[in-house]
mmCIF file of C-alpha atoms in Angstrom:
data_model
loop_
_atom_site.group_PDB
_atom_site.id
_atom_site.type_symbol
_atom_site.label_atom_id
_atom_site.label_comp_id
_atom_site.label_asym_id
_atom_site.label_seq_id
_atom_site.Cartn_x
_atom_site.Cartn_y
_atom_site.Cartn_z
ATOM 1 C CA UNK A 1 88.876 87.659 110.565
ATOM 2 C CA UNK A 2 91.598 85.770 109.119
ATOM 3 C CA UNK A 3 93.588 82.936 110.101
ATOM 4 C CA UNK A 4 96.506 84.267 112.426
ATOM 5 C CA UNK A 5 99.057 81.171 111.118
ATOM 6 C CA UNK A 6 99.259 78.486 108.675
ATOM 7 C CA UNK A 7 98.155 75.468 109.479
ATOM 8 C CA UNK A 8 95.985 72.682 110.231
ATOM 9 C CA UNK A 9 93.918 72.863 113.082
ATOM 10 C CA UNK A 10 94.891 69.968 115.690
ATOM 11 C CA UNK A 11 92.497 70.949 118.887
ATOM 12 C CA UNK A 12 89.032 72.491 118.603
ATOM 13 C CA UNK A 13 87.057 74.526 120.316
ATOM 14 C CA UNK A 14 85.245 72.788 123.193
ATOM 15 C CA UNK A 15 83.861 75.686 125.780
ATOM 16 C CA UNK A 16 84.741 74.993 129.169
ATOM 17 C CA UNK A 17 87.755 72.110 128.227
ATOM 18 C CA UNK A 18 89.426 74.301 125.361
ATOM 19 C CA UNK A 19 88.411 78.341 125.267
ATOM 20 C CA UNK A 20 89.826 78.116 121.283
ATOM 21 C CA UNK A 21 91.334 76.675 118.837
ATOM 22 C CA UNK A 22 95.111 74.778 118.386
ATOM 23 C CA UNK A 23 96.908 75.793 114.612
ATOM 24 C CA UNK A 24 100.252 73.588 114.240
ATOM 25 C CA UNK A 25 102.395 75.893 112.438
ATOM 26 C CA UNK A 26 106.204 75.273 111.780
ATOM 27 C CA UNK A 27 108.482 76.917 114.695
ATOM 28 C CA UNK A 28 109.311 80.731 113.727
ATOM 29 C CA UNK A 29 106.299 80.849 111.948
ATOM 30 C CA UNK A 30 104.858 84.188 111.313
ATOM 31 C CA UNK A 31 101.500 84.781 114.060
ATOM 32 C CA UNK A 32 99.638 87.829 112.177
ATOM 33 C CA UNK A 33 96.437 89.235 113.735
ATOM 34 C CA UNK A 34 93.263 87.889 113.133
ATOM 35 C CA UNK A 35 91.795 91.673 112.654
ATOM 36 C CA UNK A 36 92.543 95.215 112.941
ATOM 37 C CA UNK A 37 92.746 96.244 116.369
ATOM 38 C CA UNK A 38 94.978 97.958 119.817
ATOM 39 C CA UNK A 39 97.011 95.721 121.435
ATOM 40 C CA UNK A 40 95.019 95.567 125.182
ATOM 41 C CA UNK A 41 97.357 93.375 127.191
ATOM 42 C CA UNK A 42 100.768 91.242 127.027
ATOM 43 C CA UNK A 43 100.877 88.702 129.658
ATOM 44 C CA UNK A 44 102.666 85.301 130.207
ATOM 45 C CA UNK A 45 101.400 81.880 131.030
ATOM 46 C CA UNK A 46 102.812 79.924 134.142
ATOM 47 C CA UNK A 47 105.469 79.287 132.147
ATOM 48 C CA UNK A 48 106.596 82.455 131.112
ATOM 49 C CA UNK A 49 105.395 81.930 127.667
ATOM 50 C CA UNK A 50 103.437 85.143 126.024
ATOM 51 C CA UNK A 51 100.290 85.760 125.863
ATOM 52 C CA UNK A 52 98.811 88.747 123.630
ATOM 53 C CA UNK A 53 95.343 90.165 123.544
ATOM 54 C CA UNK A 54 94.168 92.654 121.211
ATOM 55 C CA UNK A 55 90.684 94.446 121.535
ATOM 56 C CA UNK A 56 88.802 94.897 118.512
ATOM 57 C CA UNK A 57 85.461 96.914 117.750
ATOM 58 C CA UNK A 58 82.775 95.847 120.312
ATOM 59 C CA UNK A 59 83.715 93.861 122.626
ATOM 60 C CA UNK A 60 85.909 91.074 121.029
ATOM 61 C CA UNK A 61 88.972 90.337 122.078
ATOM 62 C CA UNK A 62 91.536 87.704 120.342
ATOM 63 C CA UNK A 63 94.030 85.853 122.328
ATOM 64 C CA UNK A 64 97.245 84.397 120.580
ATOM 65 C CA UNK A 65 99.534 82.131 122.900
ATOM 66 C CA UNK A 66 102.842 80.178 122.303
ATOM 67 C CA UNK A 67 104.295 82.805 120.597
ATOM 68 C CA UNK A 68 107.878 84.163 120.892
ATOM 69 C CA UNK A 69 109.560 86.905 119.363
ATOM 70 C CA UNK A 70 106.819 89.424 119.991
ATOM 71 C CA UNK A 71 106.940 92.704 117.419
ATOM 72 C CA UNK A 72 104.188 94.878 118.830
ATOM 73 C CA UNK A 73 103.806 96.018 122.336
ATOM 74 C CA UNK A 74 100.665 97.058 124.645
ATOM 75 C CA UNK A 75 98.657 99.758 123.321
ATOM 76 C CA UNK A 76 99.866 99.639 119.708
ATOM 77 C CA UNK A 77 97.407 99.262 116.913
ATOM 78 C CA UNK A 78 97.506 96.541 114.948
ATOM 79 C CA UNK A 79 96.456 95.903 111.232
ATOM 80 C CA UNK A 80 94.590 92.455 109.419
ATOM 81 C CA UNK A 81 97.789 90.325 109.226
ATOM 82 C CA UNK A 82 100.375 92.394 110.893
ATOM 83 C CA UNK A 83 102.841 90.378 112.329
ATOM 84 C CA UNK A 84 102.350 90.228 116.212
ATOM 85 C CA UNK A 85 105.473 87.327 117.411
ATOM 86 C CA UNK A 86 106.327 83.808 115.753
ATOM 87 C CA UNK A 87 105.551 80.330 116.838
ATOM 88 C CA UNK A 88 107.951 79.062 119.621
ATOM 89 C CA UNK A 89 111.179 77.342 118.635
ATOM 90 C CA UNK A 90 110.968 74.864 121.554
ATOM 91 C CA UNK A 91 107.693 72.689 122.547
ATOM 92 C CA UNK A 92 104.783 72.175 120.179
ATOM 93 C CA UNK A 93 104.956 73.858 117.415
ATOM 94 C CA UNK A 94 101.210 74.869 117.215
ATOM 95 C CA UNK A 95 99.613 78.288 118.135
ATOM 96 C CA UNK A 96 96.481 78.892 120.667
ATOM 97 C CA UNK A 97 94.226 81.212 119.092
ATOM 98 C CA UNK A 98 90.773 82.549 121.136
ATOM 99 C CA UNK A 99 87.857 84.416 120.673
ATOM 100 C CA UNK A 100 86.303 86.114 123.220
ATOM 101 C CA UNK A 101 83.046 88.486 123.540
ATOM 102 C CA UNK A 102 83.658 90.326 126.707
ATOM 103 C CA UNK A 103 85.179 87.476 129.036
ATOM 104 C CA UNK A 104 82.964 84.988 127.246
ATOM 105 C CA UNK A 105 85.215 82.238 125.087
ATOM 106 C CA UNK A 106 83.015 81.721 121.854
ATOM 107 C CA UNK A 107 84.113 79.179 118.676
ATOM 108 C CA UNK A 108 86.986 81.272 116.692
ATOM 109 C CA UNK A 109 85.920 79.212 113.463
ATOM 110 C CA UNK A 110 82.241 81.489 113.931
ATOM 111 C CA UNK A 111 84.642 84.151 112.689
ATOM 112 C CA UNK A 112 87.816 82.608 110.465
ATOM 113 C CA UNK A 113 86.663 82.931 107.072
ATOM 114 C CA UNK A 114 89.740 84.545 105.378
#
């Protein structure tokens, strides 16, 4: 997989307190997928921010939140780096990226490499 933003990373991965990993990225910035995949699910948070999931072979899912601007909708397929939305123009600037196997949250750095 590849990074889905620029960035440093400013929250780990800590299963059970943090189900991934926080990227700062500048607002407006460009949130590509991680891998090649269909988009399963578009959701919001309690806030009414977006949430996108996209299934990939097996059973991993990725999970990209504090996004606006969303390009791709449920059920499209996606390519390795295909834009999917942009980090949020309001709040912090920084976008939460998961990796799950089935409904298991496992360590997305197991998986970043480029």
């Amino acid at each position: 997989m590849t990074f889905p933003v620029k960035g440093d990373i400013i929250r780990e991965y800590a299963k059970g307190r943090n189900d991934g990993i926080d990227i700062s990225a500048a607002p407006g910035a460009p949130v590509v997928a991680a891998d090649a995949g269909t988009v399963a699910a578009i959701t919001e948070d309690t806030n009414g921010i977006p949430i996108i999931v996209v299934k990939h072979a097996g059973s991993l899912l990725t999970v990209y939140s504090n996004v606006e601007g969303l390009t791709v909708k449920k059920g499209d397929s996606v390519t390795r780096g295909q834009k999917l939305a942009e980090i949020r123009r309001t709040g912090t600037p920084a976008l939460h990226f998961e990796v799950r196997d089935g409904f298991d949250s496992v360590d997305p750095m197991g998986f970043l490499g480029g």
